[in-house]
Tab-separated table of C-alpha atoms in Angstrom:
chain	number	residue	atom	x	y	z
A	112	UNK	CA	-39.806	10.656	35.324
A	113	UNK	CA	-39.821	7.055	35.040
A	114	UNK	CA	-38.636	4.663	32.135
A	115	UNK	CA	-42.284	5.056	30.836
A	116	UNK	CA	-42.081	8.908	30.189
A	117	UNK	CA	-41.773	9.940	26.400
A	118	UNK	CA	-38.686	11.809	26.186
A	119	UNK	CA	-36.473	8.858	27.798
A	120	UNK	CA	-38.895	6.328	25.438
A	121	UNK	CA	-37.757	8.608	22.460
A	122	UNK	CA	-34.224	8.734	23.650
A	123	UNK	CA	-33.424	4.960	24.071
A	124	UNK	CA	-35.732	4.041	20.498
A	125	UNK	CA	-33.728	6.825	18.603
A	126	UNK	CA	-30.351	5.331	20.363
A	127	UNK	CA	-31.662	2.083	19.125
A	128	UNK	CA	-32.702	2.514	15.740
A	129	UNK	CA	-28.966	2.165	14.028
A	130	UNK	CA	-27.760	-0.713	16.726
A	131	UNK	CA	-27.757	-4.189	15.510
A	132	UNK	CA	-30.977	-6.060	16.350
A	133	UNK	CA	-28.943	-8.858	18.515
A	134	UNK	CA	-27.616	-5.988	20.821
A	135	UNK	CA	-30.845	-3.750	20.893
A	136	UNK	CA	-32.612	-5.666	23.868
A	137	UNK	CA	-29.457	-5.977	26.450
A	138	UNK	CA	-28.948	-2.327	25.745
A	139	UNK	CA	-32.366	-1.139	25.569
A	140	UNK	CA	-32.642	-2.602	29.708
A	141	UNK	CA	-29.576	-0.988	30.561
A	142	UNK	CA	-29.928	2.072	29.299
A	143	UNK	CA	-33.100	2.755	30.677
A	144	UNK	CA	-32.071	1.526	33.861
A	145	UNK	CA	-28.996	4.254	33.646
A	146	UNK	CA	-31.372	6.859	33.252
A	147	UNK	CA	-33.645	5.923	35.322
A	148	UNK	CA	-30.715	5.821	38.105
A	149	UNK	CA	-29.591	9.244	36.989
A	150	UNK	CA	-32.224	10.782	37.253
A	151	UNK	CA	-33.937	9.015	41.011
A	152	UNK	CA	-30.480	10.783	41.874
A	153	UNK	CA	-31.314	14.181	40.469
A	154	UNK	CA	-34.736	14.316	42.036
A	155	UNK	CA	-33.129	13.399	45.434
A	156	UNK	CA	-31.102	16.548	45.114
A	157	UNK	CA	-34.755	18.929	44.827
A	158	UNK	CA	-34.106	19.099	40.928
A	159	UNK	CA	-38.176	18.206	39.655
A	160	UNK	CA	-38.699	15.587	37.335
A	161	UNK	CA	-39.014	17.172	33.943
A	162	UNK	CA	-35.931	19.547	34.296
A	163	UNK	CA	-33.867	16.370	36.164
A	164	UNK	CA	-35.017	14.053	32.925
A	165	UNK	CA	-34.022	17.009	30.617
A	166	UNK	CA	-30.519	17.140	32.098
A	167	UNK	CA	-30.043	13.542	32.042
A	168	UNK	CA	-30.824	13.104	28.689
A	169	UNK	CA	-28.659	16.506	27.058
A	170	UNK	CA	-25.971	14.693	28.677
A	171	UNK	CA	-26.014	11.863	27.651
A	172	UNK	CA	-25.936	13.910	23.708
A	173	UNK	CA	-26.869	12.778	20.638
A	174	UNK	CA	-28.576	9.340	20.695
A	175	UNK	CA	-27.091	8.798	17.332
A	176	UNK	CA	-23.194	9.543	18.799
A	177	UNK	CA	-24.233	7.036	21.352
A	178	UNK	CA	-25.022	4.465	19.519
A	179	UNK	CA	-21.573	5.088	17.220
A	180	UNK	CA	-19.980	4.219	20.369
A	181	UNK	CA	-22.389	1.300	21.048
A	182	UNK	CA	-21.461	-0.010	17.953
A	183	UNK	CA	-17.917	0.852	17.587
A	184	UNK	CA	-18.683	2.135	13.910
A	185	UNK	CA	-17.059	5.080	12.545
A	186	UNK	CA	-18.431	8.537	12.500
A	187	UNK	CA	-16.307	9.782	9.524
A	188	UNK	CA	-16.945	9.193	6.128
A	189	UNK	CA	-13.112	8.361	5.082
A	190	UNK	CA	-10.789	7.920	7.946
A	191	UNK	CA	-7.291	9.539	8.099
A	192	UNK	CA	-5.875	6.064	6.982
A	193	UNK	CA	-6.752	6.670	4.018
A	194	UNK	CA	-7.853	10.278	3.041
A	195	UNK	CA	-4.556	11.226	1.776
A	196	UNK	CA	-5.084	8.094	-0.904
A	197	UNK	CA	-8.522	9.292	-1.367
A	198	UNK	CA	-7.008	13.335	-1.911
A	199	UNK	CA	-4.765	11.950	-4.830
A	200	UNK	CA	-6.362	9.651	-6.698
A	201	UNK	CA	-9.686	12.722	-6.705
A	202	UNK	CA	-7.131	14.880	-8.028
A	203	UNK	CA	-5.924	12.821	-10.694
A	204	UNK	CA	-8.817	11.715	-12.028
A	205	UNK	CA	-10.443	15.020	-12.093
A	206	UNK	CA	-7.169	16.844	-13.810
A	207	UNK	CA	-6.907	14.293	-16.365
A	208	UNK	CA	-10.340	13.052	-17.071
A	209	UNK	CA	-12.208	15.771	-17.484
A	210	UNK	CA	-10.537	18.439	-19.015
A	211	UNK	CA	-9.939	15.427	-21.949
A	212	UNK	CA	-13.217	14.281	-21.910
A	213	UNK	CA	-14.170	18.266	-22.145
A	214	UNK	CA	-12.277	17.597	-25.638
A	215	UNK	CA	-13.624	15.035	-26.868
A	216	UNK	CA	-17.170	15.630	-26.431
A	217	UNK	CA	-16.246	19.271	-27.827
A	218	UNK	CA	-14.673	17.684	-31.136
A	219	UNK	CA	-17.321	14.994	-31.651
A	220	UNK	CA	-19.979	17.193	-31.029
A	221	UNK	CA	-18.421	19.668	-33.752
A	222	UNK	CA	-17.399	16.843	-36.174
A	223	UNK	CA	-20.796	16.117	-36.045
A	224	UNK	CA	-21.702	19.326	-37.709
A	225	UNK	CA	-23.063	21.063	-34.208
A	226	UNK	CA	-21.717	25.212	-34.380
A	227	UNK	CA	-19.026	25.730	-32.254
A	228	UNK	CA	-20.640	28.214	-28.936
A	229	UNK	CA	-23.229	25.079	-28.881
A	230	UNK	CA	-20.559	21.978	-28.870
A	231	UNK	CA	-18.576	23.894	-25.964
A	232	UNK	CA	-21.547	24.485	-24.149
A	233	UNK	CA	-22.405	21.175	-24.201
A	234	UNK	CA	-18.623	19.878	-23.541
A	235	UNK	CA	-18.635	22.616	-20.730
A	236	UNK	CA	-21.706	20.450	-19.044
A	237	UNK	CA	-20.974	16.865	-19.671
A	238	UNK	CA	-17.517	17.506	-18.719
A	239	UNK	CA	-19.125	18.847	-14.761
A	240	UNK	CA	-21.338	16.111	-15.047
A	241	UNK	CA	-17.763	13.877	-15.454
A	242	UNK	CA	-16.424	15.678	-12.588
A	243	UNK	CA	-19.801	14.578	-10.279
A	244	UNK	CA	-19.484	11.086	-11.224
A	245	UNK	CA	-15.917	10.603	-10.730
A	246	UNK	CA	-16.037	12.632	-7.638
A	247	UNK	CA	-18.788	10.355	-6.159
A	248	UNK	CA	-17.845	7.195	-7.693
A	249	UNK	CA	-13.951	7.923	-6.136
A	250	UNK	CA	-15.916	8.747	-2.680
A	251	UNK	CA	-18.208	5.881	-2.829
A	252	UNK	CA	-15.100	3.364	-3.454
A	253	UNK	CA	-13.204	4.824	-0.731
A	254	UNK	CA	-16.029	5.136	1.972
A	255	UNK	CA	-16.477	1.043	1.061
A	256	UNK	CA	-13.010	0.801	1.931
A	257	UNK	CA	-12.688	1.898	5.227
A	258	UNK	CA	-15.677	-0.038	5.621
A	259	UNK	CA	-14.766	-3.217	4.657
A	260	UNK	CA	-12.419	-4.613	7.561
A	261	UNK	CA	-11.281	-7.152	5.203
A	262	UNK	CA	-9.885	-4.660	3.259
A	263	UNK	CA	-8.542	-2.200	5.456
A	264	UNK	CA	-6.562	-4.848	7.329
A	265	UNK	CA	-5.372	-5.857	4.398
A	266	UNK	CA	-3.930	-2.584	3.280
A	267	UNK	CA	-2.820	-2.037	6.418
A	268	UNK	CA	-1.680	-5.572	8.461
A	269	UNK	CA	0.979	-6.412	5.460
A	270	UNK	CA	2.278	-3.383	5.370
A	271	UNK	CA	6.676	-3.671	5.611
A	272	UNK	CA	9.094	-2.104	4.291
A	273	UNK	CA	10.204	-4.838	2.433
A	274	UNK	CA	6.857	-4.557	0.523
A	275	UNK	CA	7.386	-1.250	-0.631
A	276	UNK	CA	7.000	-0.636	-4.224
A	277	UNK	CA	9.993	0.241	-6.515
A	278	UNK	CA	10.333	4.198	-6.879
A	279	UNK	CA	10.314	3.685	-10.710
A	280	UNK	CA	7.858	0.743	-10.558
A	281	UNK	CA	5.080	2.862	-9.067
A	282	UNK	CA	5.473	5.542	-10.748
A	283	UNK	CA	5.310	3.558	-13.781
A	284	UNK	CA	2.429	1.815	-13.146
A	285	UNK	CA	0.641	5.432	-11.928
A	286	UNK	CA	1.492	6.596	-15.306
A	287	UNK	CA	0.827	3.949	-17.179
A	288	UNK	CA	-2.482	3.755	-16.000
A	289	UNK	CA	-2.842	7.601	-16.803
A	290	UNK	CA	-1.177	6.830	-20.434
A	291	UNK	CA	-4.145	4.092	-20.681
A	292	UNK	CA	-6.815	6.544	-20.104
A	293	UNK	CA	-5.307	9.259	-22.478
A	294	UNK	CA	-4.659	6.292	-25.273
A	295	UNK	CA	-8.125	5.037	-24.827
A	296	UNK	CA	-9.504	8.904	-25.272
A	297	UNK	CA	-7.243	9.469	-28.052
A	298	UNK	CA	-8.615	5.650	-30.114
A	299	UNK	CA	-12.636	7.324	-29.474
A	300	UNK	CA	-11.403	10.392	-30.810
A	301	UNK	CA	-9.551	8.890	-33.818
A	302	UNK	CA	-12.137	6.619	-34.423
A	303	UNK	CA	-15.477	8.799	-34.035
A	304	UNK	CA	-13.662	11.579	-36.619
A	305	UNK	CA	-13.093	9.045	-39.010
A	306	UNK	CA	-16.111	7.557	-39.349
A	307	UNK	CA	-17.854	10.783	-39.646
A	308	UNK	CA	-15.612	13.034	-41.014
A	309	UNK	CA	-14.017	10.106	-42.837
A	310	UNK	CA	-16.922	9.202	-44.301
A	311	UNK	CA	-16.664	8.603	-48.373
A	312	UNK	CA	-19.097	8.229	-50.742
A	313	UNK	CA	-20.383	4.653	-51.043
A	314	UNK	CA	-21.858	2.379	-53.761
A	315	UNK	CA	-25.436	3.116	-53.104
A	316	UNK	CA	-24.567	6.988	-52.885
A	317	UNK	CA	-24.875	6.918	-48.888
A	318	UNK	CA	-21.596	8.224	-47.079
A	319	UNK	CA	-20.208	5.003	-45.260
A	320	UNK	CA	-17.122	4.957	-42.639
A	321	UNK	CA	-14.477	2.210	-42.254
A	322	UNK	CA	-16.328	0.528	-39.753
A	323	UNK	CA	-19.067	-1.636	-40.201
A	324	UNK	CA	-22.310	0.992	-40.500
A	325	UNK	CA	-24.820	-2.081	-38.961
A	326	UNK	CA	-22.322	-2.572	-36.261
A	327	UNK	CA	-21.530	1.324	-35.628
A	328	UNK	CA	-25.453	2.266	-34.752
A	329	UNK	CA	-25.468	-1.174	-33.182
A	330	UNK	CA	-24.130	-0.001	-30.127
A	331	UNK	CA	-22.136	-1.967	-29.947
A	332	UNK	CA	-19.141	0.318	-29.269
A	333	UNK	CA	-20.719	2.358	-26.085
A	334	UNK	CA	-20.603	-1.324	-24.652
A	335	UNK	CA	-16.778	-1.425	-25.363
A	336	UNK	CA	-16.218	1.818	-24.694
A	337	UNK	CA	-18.272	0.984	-20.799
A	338	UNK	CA	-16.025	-2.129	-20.321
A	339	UNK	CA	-13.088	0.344	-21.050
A	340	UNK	CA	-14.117	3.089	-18.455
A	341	UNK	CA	-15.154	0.732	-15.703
A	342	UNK	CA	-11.727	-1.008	-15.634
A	343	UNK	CA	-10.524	2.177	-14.979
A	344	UNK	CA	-11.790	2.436	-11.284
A	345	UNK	CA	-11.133	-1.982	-11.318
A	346	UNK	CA	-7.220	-0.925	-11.729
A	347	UNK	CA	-7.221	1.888	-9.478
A	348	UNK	CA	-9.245	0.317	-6.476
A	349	UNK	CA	-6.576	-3.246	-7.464
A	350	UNK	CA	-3.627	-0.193	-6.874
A	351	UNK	CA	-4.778	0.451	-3.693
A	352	UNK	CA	-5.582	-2.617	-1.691
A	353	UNK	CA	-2.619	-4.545	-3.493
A	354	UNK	CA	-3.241	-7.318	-6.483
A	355	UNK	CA	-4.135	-10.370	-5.638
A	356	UNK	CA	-4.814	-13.576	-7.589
A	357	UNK	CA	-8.535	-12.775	-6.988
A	358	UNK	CA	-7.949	-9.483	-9.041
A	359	UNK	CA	-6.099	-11.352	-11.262
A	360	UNK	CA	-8.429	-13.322	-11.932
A	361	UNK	CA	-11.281	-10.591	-12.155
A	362	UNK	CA	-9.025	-8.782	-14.572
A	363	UNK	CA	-8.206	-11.856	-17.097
A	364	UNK	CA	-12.187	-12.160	-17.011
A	365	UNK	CA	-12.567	-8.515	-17.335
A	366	UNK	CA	-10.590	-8.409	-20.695
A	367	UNK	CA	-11.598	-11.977	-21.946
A	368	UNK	CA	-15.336	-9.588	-22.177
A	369	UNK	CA	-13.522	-7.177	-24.164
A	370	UNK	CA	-11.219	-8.902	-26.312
A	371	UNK	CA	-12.969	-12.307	-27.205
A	372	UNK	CA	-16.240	-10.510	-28.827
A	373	UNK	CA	-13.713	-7.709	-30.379
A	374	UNK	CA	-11.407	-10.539	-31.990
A	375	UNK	CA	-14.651	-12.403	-33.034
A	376	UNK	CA	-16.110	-9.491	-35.055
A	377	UNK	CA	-12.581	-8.376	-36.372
A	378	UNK	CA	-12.203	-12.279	-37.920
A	379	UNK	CA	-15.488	-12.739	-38.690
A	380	UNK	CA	-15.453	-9.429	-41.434
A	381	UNK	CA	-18.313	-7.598	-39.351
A	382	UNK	CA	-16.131	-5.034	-37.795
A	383	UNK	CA	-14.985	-3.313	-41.266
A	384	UNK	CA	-17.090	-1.866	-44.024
A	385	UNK	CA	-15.936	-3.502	-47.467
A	386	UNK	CA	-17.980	-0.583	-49.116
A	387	UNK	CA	-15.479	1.698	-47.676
A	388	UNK	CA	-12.334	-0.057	-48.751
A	389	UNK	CA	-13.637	-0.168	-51.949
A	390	UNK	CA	-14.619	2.951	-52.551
A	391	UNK	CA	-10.793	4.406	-51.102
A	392	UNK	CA	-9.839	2.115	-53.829
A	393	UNK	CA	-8.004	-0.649	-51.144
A	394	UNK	CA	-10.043	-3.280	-51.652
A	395	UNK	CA	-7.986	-5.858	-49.911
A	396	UNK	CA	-7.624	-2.818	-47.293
A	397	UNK	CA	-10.673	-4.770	-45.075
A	398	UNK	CA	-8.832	-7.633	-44.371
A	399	UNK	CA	-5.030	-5.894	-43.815
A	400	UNK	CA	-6.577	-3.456	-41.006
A	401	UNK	CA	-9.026	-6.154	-39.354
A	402	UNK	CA	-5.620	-8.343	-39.034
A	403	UNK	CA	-3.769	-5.186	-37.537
A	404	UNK	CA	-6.745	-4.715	-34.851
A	405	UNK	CA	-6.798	-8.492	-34.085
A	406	UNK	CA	-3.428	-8.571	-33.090
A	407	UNK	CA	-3.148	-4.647	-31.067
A	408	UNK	CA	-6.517	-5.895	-29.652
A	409	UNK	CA	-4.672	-9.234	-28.327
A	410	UNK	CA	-1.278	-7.271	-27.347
A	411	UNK	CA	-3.005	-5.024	-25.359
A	412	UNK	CA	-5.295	-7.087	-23.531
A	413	UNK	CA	-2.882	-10.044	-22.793
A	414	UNK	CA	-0.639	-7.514	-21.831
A	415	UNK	CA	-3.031	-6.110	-19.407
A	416	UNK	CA	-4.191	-9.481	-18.154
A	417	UNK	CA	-0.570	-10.625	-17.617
A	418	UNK	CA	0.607	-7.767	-15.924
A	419	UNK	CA	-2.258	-8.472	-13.492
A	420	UNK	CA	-0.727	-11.761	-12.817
A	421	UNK	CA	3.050	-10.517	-12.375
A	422	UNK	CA	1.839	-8.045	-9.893
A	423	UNK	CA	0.003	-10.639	-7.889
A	424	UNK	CA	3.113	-12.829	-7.725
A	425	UNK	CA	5.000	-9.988	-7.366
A	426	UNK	CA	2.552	-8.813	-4.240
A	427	UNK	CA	2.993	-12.721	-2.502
A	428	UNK	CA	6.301	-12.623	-3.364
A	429	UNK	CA	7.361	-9.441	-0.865
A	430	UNK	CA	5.370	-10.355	1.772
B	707	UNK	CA	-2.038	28.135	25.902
B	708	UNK	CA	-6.160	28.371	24.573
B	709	UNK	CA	-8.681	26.662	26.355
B	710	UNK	CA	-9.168	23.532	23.300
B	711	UNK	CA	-6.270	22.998	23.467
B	712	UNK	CA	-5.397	22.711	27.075
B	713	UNK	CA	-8.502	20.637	27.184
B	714	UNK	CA	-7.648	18.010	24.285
B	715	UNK	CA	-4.131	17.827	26.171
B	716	UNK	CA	-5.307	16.978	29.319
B	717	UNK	CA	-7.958	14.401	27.817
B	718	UNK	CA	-5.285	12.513	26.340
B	719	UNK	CA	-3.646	12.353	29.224
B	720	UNK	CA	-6.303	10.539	31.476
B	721	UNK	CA	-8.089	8.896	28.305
B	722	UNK	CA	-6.001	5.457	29.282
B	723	UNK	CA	-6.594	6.376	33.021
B	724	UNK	CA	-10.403	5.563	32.487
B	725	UNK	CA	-9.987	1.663	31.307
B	726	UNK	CA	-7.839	1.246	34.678
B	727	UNK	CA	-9.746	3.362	37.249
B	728	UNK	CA	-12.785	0.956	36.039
B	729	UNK	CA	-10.594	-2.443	36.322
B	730	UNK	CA	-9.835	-1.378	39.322
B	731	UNK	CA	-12.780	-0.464	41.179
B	732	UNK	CA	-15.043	-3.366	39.625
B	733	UNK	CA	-12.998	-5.627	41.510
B	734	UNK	CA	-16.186	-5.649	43.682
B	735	UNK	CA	-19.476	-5.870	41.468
B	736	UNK	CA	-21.313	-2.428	40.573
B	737	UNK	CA	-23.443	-1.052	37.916
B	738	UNK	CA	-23.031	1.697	35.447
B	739	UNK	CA	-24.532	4.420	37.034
B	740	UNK	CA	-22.797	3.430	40.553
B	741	UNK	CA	-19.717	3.254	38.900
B	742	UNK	CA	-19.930	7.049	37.265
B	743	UNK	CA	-20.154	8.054	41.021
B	744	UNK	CA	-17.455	6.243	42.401
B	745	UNK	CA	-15.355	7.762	39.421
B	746	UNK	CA	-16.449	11.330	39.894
B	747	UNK	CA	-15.828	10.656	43.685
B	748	UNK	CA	-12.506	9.040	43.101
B	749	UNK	CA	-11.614	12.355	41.227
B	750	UNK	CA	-11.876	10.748	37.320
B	751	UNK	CA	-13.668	13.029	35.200
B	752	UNK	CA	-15.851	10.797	32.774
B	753	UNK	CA	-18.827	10.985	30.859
B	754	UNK	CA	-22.314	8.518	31.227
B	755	UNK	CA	-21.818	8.254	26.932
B	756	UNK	CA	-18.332	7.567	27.044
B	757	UNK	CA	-18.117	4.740	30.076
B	758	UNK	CA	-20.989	3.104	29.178
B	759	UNK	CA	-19.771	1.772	26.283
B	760	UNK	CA	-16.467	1.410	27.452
B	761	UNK	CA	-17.981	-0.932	29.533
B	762	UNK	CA	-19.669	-3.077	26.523
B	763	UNK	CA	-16.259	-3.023	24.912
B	764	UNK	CA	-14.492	-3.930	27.861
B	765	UNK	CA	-16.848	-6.897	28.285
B	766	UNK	CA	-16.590	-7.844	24.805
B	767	UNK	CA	-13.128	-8.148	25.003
B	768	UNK	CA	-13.342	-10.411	28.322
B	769	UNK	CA	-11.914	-7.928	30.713
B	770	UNK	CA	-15.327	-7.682	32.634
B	771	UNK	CA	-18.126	-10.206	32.970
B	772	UNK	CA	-21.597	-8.591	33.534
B	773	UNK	CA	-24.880	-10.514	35.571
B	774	UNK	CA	-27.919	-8.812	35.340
B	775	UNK	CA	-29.197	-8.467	39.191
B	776	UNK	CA	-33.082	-8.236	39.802
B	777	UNK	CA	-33.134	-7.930	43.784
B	778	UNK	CA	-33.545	-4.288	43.406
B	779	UNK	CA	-36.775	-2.936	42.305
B	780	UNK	CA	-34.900	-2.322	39.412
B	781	UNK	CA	-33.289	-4.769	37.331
B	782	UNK	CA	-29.417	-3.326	36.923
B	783	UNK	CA	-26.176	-5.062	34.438
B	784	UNK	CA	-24.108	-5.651	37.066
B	785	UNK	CA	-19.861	-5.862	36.097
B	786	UNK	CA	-17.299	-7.219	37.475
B	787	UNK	CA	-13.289	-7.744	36.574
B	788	UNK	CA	-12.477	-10.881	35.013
B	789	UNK	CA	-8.905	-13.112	35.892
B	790	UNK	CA	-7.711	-11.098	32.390
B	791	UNK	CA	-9.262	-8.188	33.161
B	792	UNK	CA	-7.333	-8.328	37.026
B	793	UNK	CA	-4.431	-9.437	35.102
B	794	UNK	CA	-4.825	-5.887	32.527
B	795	UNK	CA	-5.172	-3.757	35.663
B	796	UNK	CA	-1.882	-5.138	36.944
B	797	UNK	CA	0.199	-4.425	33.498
B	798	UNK	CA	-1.363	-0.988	33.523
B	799	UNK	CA	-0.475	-0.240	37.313
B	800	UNK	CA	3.023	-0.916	36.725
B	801	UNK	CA	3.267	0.876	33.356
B	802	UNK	CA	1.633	3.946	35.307
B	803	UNK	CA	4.279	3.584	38.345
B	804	UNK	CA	7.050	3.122	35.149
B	805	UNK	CA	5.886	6.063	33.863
B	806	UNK	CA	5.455	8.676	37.238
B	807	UNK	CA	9.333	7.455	37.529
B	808	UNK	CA	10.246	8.144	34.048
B	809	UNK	CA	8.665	11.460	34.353
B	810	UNK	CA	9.836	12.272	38.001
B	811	UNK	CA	13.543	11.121	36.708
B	812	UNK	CA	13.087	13.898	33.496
B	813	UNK	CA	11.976	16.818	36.365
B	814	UNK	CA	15.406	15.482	38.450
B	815	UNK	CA	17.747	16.046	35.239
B	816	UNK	CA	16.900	19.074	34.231
């Protein structure tokens, strides 16, 4: 009946549970004193004080719709701003990740001496367990997105037509980005069969790879290969909100990680096994391929880290 | 035509109707509930969820100020239209005249 009964307590502390504490008091007063007005009018019409309560309150609706429009906050997970974004970049990821990733845990797993029914079966579920991730990893990004007004007004104040990408330039940069992935799967494919299957016949009669065998169990490489796959998302999420010489920045420090310990270990004679160039009968063979790797290690990742800064200046350049 | 349909076009219609009706009438102080009647009485068709906080935003955006009023037995968030809220309603009353014109001038052509 009155703003003590339960189901009008219950009401306004459910409406207030998701409001911001500043807000909560101003609108806990007001709303009781709505409902308490609604429903002095309902009883004045006959209507008894349960049922007028009741009626009151179901139209008022959900308390946690109410307090959406309290708060102004959005009651969808990714807005129509930026679904169609969200749609493509799913759809790539999924058809080009995991069908490849499907292969190479397939080949690794059978290079590794595994019979074949049991390395598909096990490709078949770490390649679903791929999908999940990317799927909520891709959702998660995009949900912080629309969240983050700084963000979405900056995807969306800037936008002129005069800052429209290049046809050929997007495209480019879509594909290179897939090319990157593919390249990277095809270098832990590469690399994984030749150290095992690879694998010759060393000095003290154990079977030893090109690369380093300390360094290989180290695990050392899963790091690399982690600091390869998360800049995967860092270029995508860069894509879509437009580089700028924050991400630039990010992205130099990004592949300073990889590169300075890589170029380190390929100098220093810990990435290669000597025992293995030996025993293919190229001795000097340790030093030749640890120079090639310094310098494609150093192409790549300058190349990566400057093309962050050329599409920054690019990106202040247009607008 | 269905029924959502006809509904969802006739909400869109008056959604922008709402924001003046309350400029408007809170030219003179009144409180939420108070204000839900004069609407339905006035003949706008508005939800308690959606005006109240239509209100807040409306206040928030300095087109109402509000006083909270304890002469009654029960203390009430009184609202009244501010010099840029008055100013608002005017903008919208002539767009709404522009547009009855524009629309009786389209029934005239054809």
């Amino acid at each position: 009946m009155t703003a003590t009964s339960s189901p009008t307590d219950r009401y306004v502390a459910a409406t207030l549970r998701s409001l911001p504490e500043r807000q909560r008091q101003d609108i806990e007063a007001e709303l009781r004193a709505l409902i308490a007005d609604a429903i002095d009018d309902r009883r004045e019409a006959g209507v008894d004080a349960d049922s007028a309560e009741r009626q009151v309150l179901t139209e008022l609706g959900a308390p946690a719709r109410l307090a959406a429009s309290y708060s102004d906050r959005s009651l969808h997970l990714i807005g129509p701003e930026f679904y169609i974004d969200y749609l493509r970049v799913l759809t790539v990821l999924l058809s080009t990740l995991v069908p490849l990733w499907f292969v190479i845990v397939a080949l690794v797993s059978f290079a590794d001496g595994s019979p074949a029914d049991v390395a598909f079966g096990g490709a078949l579920y770490s390649a679903l367990e791929t999908a999940m991730s990317i799927a909520f990893f891709t959702t998660l990004v995009f949900a912080i997105i629309e969240r983050v007004s700084a963000v979405r007004t900056k995807r969306t104040a800037t936008w002129d037509p005069s800052s429209l990408p290049e046809v050929r330039d997007k495209r480019d940069r879509f594909s290179a980005l897939i090319g990157g992935v593919i390249f990277l799967a095809v270098i832990v494919v590469s690399l994984v069969l030749i150290q095992t299957v690879g694998a010759v016949e060393g000095p003290d009669g154990a079977r030893v790879g090109p690369v380093d065998s300390g360094l290989w169990e180290s695990g050392v490489f899963y790091i690399a290969l982690l600091i390869a796959i998360a800049s995967i998302p860092f270029h995508f999420l860069a894509y879509y909100t437009g580089w700028s010489t924050l991400n630039a920045i990010a992205n130099t420090v990004f592949v300073a990680l990889f590169a300075v310990p890589a170029v380190w270990l390929a100098a220093s004679g810990r990435l290669l096994s000597d025992d293995y160039f030996r025993a293919v009968g190229w001795p000097e063979g340790a030093d030749v391929i640890a120079v090639v790797v310094i310098v494609f290690i150093l192409l790549i990742t300058a190349s990566d880290a400057i093309g962050g800064w050329v599409r920054a200046s690019k990106k202040r350049r247009t607008r | 035509m269905n029924e959502e349909a006809l509904a969802t076009h006739r909400q869109e219609l008056r959604r922008g109707t709402i924001v003046l009706a309350c400029l408007l009438l809170l030219s003179r102080p009144n409180y939420g509930y108070a204000l839900l009647d004069a609407l339905e009485k006035s003949g706008f068709d508005v939800d308690a969820n959606t005006l109240y906080p239509l209100l807040r935003r409306l206040e928030k955006q300095g087109l109402l100020t509000s006083e909270w009023n304890t002469d009654d037995s029960r203390p009430r968030k009184f609202y009244v239209t501010s010099i840029d809220g008055a100013a608002l309603a005017d903008t919208l009353k002539r767009d709404w005249h522009d547009l009855d014109s524009a629309i009786l001038s389209l029934k005239d052509d054809s």
